[in-house]
PDB file of C-alpha atoms in Angstrom:
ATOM      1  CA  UNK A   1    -175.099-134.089 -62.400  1.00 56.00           C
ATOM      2  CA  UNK A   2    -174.229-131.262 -59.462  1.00 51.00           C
ATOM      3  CA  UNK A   3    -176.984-128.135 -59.615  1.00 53.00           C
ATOM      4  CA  UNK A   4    -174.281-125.369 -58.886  1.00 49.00           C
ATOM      5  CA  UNK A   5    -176.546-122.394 -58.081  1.00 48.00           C
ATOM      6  CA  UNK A   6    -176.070-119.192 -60.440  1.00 45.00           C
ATOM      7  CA  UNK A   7    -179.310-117.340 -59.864  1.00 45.00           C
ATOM      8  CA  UNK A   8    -179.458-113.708 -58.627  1.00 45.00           C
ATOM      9  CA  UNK A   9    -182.313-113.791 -55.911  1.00 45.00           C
ATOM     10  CA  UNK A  10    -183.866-110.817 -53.980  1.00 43.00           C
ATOM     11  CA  UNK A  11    -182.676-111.736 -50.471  1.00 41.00           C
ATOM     12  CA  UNK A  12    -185.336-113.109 -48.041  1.00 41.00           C
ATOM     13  CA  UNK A  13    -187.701-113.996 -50.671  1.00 49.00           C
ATOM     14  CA  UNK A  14    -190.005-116.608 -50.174  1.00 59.00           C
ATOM     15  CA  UNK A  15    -189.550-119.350 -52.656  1.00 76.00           C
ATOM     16  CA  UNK A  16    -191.689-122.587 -53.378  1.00 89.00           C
ATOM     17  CA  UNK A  17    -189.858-126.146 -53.661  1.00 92.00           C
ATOM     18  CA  UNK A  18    -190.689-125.738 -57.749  1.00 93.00           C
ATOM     19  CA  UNK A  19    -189.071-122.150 -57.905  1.00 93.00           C
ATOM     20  CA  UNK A  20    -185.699-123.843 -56.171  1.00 93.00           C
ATOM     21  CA  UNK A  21    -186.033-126.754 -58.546  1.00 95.00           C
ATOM     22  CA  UNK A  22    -186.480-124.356 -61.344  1.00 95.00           C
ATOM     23  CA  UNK A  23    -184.145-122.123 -60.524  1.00 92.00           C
ATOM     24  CA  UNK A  24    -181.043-125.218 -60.378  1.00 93.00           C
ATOM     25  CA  UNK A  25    -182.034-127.102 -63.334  1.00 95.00           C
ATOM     26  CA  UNK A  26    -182.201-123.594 -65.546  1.00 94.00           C
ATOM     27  CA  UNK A  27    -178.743-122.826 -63.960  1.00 92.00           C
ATOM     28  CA  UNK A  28    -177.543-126.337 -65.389  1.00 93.00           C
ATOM     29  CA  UNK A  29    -178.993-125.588 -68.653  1.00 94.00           C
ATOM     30  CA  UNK A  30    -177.674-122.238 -68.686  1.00 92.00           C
ATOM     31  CA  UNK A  31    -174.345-123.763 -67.921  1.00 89.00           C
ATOM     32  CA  UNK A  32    -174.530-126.413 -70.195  1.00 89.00           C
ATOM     33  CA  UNK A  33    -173.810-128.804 -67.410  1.00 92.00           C
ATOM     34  CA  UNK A  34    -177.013-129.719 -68.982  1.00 94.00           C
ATOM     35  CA  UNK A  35    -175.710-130.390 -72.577  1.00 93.00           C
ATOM     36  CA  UNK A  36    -178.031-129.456 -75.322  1.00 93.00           C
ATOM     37  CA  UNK A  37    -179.699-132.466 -76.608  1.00 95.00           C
ATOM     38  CA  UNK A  38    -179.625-133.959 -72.957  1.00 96.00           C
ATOM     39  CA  UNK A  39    -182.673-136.101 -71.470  1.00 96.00           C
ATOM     40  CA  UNK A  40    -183.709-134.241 -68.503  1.00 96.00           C
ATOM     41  CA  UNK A  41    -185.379-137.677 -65.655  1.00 94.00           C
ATOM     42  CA  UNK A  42    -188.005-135.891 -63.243  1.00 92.00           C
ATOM     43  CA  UNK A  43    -187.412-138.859 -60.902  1.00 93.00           C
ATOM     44  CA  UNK A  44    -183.323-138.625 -61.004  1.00 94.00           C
ATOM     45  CA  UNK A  45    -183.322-134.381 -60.352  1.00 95.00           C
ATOM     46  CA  UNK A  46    -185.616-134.715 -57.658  1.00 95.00           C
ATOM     47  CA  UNK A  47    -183.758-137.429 -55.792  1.00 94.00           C
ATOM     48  CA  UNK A  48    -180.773-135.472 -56.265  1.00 93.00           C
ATOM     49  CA  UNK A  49    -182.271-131.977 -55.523  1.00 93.00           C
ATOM     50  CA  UNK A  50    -183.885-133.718 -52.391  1.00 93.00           C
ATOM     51  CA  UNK A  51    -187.776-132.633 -53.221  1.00 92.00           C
ATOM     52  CA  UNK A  52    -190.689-134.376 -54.923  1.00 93.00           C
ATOM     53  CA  UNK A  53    -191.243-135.590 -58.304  1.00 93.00           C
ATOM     54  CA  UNK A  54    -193.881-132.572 -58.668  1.00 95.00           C
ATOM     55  CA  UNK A  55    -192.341-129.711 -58.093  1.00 95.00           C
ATOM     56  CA  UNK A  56    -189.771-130.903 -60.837  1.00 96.00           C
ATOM     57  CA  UNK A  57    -192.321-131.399 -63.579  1.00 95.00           C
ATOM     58  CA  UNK A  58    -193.691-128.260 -62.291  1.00 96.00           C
ATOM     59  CA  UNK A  59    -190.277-126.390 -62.968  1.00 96.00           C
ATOM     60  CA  UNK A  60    -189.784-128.375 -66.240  1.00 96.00           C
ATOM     61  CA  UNK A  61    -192.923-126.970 -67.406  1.00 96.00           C
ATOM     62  CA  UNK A  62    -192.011-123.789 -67.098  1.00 95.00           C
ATOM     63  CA  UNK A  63    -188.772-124.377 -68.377  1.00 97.00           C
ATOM     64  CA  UNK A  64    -190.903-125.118 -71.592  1.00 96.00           C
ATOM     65  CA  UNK A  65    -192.053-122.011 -71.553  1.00 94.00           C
ATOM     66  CA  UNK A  66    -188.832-120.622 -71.289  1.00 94.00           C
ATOM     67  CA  UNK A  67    -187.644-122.507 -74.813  1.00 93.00           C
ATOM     68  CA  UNK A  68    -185.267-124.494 -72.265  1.00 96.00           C
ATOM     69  CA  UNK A  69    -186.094-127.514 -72.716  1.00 97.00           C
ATOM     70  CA  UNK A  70    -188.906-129.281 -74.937  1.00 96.00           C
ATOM     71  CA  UNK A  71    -191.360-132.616 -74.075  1.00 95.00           C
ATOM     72  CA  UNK A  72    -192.045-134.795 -76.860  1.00 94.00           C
ATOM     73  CA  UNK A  73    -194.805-137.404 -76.038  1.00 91.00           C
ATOM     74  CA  UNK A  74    -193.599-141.203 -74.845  1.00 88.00           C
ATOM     75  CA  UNK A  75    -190.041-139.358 -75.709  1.00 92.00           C
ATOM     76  CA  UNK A  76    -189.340-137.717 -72.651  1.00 94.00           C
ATOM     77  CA  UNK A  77    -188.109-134.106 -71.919  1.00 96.00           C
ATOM     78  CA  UNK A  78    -184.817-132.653 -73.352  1.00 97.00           C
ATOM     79  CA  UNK A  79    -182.621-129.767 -73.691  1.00 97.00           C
ATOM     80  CA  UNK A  80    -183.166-127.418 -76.143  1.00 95.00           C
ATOM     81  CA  UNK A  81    -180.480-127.927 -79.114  1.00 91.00           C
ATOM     82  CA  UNK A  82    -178.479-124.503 -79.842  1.00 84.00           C
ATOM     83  CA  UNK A  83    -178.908-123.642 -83.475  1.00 81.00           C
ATOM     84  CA  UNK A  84    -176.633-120.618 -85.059  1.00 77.00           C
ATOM     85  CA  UNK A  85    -179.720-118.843 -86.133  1.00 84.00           C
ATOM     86  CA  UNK A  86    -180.844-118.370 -82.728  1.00 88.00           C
ATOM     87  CA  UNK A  87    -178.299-116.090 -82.309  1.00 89.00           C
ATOM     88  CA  UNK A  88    -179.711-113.405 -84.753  1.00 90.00           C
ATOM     89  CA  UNK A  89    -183.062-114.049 -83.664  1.00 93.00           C
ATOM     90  CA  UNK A  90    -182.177-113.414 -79.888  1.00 94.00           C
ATOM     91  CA  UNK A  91    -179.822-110.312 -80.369  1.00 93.00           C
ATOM     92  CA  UNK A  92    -182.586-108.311 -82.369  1.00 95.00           C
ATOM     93  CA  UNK A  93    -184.797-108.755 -79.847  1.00 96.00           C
ATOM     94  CA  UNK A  94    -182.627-108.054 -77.416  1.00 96.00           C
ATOM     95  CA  UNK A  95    -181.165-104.920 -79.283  1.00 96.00           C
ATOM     96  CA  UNK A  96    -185.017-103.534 -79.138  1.00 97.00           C
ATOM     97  CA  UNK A  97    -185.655-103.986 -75.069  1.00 98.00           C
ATOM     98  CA  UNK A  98    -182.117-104.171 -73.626  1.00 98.00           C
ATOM     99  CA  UNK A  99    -181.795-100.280 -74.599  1.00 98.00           C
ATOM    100  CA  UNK A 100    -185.457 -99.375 -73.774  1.00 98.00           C
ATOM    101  CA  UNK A 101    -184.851-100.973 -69.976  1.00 98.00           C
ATOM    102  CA  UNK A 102    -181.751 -99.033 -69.927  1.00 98.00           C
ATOM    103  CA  UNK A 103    -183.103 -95.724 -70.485  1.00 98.00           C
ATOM    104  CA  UNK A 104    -185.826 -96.706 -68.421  1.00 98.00           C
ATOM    105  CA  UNK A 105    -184.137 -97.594 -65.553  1.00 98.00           C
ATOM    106  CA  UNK A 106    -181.970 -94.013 -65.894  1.00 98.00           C
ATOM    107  CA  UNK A 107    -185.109 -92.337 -66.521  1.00 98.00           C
ATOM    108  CA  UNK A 108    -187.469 -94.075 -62.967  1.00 98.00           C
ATOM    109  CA  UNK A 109    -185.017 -95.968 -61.401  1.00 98.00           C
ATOM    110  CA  UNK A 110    -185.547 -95.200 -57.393  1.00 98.00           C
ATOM    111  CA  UNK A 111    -182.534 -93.946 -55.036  1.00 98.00           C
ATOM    112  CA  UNK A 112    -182.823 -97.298 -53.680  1.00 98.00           C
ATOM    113  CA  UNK A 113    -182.017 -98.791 -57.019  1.00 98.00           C
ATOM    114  CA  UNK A 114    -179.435 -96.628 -57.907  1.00 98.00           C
ATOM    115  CA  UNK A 115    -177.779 -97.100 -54.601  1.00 98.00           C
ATOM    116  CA  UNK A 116    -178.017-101.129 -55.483  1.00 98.00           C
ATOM    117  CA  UNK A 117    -176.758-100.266 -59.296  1.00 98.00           C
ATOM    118  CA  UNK A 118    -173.269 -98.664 -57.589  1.00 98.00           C
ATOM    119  CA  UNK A 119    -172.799-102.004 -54.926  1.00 98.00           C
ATOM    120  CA  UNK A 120    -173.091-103.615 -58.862  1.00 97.00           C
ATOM    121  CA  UNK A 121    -170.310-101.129 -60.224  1.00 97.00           C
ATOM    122  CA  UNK A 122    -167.814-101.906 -57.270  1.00 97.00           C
ATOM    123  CA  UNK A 123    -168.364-105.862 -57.652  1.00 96.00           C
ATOM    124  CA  UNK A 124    -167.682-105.222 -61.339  1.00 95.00           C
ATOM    125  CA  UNK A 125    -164.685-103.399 -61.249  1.00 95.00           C
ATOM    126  CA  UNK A 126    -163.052-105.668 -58.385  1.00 95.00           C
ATOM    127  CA  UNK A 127    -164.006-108.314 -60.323  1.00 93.00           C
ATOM    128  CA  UNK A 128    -160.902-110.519 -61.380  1.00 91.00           C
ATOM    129  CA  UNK A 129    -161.796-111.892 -65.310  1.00 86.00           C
ATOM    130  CA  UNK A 130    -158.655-114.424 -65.285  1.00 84.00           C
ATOM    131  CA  UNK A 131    -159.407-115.874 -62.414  1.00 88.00           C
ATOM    132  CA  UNK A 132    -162.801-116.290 -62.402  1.00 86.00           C
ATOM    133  CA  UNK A 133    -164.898-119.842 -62.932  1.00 85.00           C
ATOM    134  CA  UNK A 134    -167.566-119.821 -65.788  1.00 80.00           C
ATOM    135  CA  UNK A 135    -170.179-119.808 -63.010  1.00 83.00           C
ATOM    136  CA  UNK A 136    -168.544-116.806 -61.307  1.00 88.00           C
ATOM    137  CA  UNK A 137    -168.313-114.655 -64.823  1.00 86.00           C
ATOM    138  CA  UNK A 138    -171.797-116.047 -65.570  1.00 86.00           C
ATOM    139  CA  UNK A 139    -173.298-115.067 -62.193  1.00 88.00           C
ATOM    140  CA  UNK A 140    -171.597-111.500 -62.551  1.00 92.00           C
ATOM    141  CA  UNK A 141    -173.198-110.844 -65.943  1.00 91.00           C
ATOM    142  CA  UNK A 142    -176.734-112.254 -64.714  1.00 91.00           C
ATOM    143  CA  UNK A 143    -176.474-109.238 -61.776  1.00 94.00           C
ATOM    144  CA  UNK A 144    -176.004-106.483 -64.283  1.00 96.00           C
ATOM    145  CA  UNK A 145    -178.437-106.892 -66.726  1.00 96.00           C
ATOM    146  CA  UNK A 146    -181.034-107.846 -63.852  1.00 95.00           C
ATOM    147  CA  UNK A 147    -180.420-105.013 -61.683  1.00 97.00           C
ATOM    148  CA  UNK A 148    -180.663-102.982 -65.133  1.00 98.00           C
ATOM    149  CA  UNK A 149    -184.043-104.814 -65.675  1.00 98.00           C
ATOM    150  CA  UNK A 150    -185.214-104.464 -62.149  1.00 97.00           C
ATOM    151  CA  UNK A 151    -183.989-100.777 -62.001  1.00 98.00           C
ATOM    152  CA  UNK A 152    -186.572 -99.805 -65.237  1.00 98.00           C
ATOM    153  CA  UNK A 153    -189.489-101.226 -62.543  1.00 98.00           C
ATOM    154  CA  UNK A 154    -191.652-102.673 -65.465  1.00 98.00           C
ATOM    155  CA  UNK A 155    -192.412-106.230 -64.350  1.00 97.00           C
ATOM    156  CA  UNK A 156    -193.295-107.670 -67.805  1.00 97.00           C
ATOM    157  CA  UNK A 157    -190.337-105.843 -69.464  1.00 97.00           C
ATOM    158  CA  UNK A 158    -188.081-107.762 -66.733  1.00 97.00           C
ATOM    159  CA  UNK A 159    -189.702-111.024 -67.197  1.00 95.00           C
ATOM    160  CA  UNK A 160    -189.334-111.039 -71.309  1.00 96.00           C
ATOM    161  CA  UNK A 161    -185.536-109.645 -70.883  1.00 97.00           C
ATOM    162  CA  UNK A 162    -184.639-112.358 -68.248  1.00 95.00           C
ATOM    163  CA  UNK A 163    -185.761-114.744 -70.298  1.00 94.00           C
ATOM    164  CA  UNK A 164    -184.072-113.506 -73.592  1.00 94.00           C
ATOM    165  CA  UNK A 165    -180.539-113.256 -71.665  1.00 93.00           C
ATOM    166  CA  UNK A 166    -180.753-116.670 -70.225  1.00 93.00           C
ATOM    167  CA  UNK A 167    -180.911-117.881 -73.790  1.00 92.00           C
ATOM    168  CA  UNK A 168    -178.224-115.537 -75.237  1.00 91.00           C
ATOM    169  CA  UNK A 169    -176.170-116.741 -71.864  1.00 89.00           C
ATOM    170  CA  UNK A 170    -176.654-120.588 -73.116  1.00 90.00           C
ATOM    171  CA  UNK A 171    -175.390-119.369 -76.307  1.00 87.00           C
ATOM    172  CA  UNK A 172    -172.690-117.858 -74.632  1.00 86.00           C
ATOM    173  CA  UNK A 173    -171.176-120.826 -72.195  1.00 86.00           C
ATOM    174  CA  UNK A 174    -171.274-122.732 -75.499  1.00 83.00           C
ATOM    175  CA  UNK A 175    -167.986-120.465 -76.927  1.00 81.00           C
ATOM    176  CA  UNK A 176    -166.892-118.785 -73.399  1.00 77.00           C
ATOM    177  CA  UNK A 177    -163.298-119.987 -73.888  1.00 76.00           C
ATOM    178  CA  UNK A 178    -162.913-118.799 -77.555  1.00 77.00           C
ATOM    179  CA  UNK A 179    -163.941-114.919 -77.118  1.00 71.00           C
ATOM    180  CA  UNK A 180    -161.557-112.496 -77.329  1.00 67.00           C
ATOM    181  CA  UNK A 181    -161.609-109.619 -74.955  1.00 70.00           C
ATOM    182  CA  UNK A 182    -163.413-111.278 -72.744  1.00 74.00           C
ATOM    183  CA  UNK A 183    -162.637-108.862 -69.848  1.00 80.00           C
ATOM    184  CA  UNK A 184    -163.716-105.837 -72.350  1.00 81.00           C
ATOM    185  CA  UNK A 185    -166.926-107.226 -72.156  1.00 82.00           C
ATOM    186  CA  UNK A 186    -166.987-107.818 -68.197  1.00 87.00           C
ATOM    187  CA  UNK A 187    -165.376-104.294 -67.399  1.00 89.00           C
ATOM    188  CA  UNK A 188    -167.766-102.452 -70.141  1.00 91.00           C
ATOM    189  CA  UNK A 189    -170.749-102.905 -67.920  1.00 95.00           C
ATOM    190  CA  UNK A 190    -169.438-100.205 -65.544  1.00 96.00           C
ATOM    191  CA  UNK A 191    -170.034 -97.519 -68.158  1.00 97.00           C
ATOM    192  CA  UNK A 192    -173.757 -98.569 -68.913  1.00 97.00           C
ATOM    193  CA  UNK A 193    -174.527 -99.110 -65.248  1.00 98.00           C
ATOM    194  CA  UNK A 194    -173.162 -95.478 -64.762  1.00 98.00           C
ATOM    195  CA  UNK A 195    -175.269 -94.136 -67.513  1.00 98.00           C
ATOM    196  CA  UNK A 196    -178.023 -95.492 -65.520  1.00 98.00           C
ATOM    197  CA  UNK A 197    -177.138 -94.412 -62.460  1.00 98.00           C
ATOM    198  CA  UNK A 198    -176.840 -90.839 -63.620  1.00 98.00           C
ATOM    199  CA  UNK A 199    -179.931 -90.742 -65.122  1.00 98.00           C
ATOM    200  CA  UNK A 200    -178.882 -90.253 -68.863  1.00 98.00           C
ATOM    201  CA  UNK A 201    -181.663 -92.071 -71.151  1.00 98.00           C
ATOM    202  CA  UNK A 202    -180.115 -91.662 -74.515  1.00 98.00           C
ATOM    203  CA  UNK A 203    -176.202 -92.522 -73.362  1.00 98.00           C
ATOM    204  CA  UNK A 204    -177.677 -95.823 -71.148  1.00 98.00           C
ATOM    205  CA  UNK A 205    -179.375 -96.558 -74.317  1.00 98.00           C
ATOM    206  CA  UNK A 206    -176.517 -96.302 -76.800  1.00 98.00           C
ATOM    207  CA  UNK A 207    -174.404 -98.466 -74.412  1.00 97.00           C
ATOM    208  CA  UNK A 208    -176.714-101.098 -74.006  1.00 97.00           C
ATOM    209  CA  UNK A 209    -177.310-101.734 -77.788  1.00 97.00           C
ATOM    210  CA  UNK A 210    -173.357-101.258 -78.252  1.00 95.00           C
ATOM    211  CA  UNK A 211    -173.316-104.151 -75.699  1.00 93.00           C
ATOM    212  CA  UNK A 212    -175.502-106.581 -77.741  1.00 94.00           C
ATOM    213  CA  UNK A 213    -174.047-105.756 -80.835  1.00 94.00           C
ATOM    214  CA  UNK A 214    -170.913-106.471 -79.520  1.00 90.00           C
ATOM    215  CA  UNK A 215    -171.979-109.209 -77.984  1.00 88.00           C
ATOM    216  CA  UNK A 216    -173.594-111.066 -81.217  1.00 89.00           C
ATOM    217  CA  UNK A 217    -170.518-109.929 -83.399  1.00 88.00           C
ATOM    218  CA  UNK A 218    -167.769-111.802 -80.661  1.00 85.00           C
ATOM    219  CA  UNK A 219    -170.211-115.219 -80.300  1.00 85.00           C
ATOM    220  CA  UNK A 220    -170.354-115.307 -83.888  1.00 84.00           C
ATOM    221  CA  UNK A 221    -166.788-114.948 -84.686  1.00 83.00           C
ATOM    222  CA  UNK A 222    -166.142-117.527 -81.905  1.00 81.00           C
ATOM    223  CA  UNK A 223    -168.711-119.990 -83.760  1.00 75.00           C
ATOM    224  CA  UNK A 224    -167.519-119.600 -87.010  1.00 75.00           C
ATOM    225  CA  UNK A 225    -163.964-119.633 -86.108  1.00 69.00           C
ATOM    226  CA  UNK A 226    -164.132-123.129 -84.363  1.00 57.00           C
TER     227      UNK A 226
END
């Protein structure tokens, strides 16, 4: 298998050989490139990752964490399987902290963030939906909601909404080429990132549960329509 990258990474951070390793198997997994189901090898992702067998079991281990993948003993490590009731469980967490960072961020996000926030408007709104790869779309959608996350400068509010998103984004790849209005979705992130940027709490809000909502209503007509 190829680990495409699709993480958004502060530039110039320093990062271990585990954080690479975790960051390009997650991607895969994220991706599916990693099928659910899928035996994950420590020894075959680090040959082809070029780093030690360690810092992969260190990554898979947090992957773990991360409800990713799961180790059963003398088994091996897999992929998570995708079941339709994560989807409800997911979007009503998410539809509790995806509208509390958003007024957050409108409410202490610095000039500096804002100023970020609008670079993430113009790369929205040039953004070309039709001709996009998954990875591309993917990797667009991953900067919004974590310069949203990063914006409401609550560390362990970022961490449990990053890891929330990657698993609604899993969901997501599974059905990508049966939504509907698939460039709604892209192009609606403009509004909510301007809500934040402007500093209006309750309208950021509204527009980032009107996002998950309509984000768990499209997956599950795409599931149940297949």
């Amino acid at each position: 298998m190829a680990f495409e990258a699709l993480a958004v990474t502060e530039a110039g951070g320093s990062r271990s050989l585990a954080d690479v390793a975790y960051e390009r198997i997650r991607d895969s997994l994220l991706t599916l490139e990693i099928r659910p189901g899928d035996p994950l090898y420590d020894e075959g992702i680090a040959k082809e990752l070029g780093v030690g067998r360690t810092p992969v079991r260190e990554a898979l281990k947090r992957l773990e964490v991360d409800r990713l993948v799961v180790t059963y003993p003398r088994r091996g490590t897999f992929a998570t399987r995708v079941e339709v009731t994560d989807l409800a469980f997911i979007s009503e967490i998410r539809a509790q902290l995806e509208p509390l960072a958003a007024s957050r961020a409108a409410r202490v996000a610095s000039a500096a963030a804002r100023d970020r926030l609008r670079l993430i408007v113009e790369e929205v709104e040039a953004f070309d939906v039709e001709r996009a790869s998954v990875v591309e779309t993917l990797r667009l959608d991953a900067r919004v909601h974590q310069g949203i996350y990063a914006a409401a400068a609550n560390p362990h509010l970022e961490d449990a909404l990053i890891r929330y998103d990657n698993l609604a984004t899993r969901i997501w790849c599974m059905v990508l080429d049966r939504l509907p209005n698939l460039s709604r979705h892209v192009y609606e992130h403009v509004t909510l990132l301007e809500a934040v940027i402007a500093g209006d709490e309750a309208r950021a809000a509204e527009l980032a549960r009107e996002h998950v909502d309509g984000f768990e209503k499209a997956v599950r007509t795409a599931l149940f329509a297949a």
